[in-house]
Structure formats: structure tokens, C-alpha cells
mmCIF file of C-alpha atoms in Angstrom:
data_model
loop_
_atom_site.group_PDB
_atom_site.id
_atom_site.type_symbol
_atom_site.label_atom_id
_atom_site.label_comp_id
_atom_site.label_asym_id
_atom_site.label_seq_id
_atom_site.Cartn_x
_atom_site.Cartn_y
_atom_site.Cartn_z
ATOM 1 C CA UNK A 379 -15.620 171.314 -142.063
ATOM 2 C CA UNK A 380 -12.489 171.165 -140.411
ATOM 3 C CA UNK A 381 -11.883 167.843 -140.182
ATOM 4 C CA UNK A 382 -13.433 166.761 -143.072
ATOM 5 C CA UNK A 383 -10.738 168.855 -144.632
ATOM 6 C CA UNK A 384 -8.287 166.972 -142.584
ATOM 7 C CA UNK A 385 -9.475 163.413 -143.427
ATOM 8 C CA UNK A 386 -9.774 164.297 -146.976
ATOM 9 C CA UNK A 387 -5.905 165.754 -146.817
ATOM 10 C CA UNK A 388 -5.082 163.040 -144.954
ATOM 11 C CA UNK A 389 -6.226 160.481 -147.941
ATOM 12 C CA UNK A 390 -4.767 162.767 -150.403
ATOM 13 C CA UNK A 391 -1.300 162.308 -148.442
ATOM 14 C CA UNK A 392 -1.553 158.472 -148.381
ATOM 15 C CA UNK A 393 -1.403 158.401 -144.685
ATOM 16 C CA UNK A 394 -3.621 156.764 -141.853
ATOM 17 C CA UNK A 395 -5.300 158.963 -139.165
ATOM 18 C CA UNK A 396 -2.297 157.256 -136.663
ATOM 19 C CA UNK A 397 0.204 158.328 -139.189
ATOM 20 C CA UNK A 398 -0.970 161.793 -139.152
ATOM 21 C CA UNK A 399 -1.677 162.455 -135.742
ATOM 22 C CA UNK A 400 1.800 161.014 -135.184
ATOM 23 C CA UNK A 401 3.781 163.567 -137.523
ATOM 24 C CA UNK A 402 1.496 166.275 -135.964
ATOM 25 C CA UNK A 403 2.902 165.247 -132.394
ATOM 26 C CA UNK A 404 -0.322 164.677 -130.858
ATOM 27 C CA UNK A 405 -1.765 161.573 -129.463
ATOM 28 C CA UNK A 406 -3.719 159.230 -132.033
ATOM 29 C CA UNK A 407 -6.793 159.098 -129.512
ATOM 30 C CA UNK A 408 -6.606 162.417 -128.218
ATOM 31 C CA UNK A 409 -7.176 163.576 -132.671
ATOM 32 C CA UNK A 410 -9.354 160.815 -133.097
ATOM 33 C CA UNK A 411 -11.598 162.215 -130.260
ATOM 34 C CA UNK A 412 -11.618 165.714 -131.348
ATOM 35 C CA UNK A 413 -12.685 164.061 -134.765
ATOM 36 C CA UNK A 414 -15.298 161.893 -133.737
ATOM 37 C CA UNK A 415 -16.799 164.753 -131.248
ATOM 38 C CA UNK A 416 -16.098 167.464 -133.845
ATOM 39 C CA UNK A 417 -13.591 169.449 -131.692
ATOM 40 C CA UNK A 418 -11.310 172.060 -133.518
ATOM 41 C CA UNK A 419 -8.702 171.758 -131.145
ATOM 42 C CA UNK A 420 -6.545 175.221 -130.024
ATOM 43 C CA UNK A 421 -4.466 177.222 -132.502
ATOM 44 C CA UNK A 422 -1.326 175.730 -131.526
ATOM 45 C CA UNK A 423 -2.503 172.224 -131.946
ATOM 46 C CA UNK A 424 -4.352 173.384 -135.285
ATOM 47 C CA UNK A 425 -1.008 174.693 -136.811
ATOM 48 C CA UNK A 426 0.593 171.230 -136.219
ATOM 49 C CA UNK A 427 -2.266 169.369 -138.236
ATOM 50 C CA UNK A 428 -1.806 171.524 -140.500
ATOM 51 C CA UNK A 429 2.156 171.730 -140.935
ATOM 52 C CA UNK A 430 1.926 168.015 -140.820
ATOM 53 C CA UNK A 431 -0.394 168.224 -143.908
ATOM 54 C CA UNK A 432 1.347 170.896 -145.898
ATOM 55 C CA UNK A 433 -1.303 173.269 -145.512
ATOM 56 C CA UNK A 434 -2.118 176.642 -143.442
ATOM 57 C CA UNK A 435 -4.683 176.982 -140.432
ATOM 58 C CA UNK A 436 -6.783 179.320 -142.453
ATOM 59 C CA UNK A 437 -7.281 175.996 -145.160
ATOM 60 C CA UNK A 438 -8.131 174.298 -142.328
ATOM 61 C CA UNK A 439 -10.178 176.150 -140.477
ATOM 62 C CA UNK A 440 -11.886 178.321 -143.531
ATOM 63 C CA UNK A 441 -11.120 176.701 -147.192
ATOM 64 C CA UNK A 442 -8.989 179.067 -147.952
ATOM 65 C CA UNK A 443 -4.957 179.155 -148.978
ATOM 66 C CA UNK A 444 -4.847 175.654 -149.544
ATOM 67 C CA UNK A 445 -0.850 174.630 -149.448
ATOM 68 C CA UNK A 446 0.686 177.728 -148.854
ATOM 69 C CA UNK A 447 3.723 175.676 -148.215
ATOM 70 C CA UNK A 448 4.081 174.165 -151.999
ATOM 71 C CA UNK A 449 3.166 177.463 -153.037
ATOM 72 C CA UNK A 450 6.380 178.712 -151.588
ATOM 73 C CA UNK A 451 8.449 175.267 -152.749
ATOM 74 C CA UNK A 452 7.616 176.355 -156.006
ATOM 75 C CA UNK A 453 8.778 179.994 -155.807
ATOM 76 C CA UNK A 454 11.902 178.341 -154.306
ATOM 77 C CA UNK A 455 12.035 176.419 -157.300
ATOM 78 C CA UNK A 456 11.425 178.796 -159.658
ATOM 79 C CA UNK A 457 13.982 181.217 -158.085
ATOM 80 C CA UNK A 458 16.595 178.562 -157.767
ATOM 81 C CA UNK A 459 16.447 177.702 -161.750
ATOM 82 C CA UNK A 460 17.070 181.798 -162.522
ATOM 83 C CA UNK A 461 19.589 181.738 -160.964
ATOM 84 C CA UNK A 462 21.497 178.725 -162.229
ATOM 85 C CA UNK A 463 20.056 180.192 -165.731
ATOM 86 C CA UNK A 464 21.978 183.520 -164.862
ATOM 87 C CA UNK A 465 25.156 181.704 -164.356
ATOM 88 C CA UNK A 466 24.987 180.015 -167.990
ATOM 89 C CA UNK A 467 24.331 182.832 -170.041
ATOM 90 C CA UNK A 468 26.861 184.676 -167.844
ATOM 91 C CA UNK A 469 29.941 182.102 -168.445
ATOM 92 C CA UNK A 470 28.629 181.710 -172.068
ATOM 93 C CA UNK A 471 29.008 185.410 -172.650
ATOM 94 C CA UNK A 472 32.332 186.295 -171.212
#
């Protein structure tokens, strides 16, 4: 499951295997042997497939929390837009 996850965030991304094993910092053979053998590689390696995809470990690894990381680009967002709100209303009522 864990790399069909990956291949089917990798698609989602637009990118090529290369691509993404290149953004995760690992080497395109050494990700496309884990793949083909059906290796999870270690944590550390894990977390950059997965920071490269815009996802958590735990998506990858269980289906579960599936882009944390736009989840927190939104609140960012969101937060960012109060306060420029806040700023209107306050020049508008002094």
C-alpha cells in the first residue's frame, strides 16, 4: 500500500518517478528498487517521500492524514485574511 500511495501521489503531482525521487533526495534507482521489491524504506527516508509529496508518513504508511501540510497552508491562509480583515474594519472605524 505504500507505494501504491506514492505512485498514485506521484501522478496526482504531475511528476515522474525520477522527478520525485529527485526532490525527495534519494537516488532514482535506489526508490525505484524499493518500489519494484516492495521495500518501505526507513523512517527518515519515508518522511522525505513524503515531504516531497505534501503528505505525512502516517498517509503513507497507513491512509491516514492525507496532506497535513495543505491542511496547515490553509489555516495559514485563513489566519492571514483575519487579520488583514481586522485592519479594515479597524481604520474604517476610527
Amino acid at each position: 500500500m505504500f507505494w501504491g500511495r506514492v505512485k498514485r501521489l506521484i501522478e496526482k503531482n504531475g511528476m515522474t518517478q525520477k522527478e520525485a525521487a529527485k526532490a525527495s533526495g534519494l537516488s532514482y534507482n535506489t526508490m525505484r528498487g524499493w518500489m519494484y521489491k516492495g521495500i518501505i524504506p526507513i523512517a527518515v527516508d519515508a518522511y522525505k517521500i513524503a515531504q516531497a509529496l505534501g503528505v505525512t508518513v502516517e498517509y503513507l504508511v497507513a491512509g491516514k492524514n492525507p496532506r497535513k501540510s495543505q491542511a496547515d497552508d490553509i489555516i495559514k491562509k485563513a489566519c492571514s485574511l483575519l487579520r488583514e480583515a481586522e485592519e479594515k474594519l479597524g481604520s474604517i472605524v476610527t
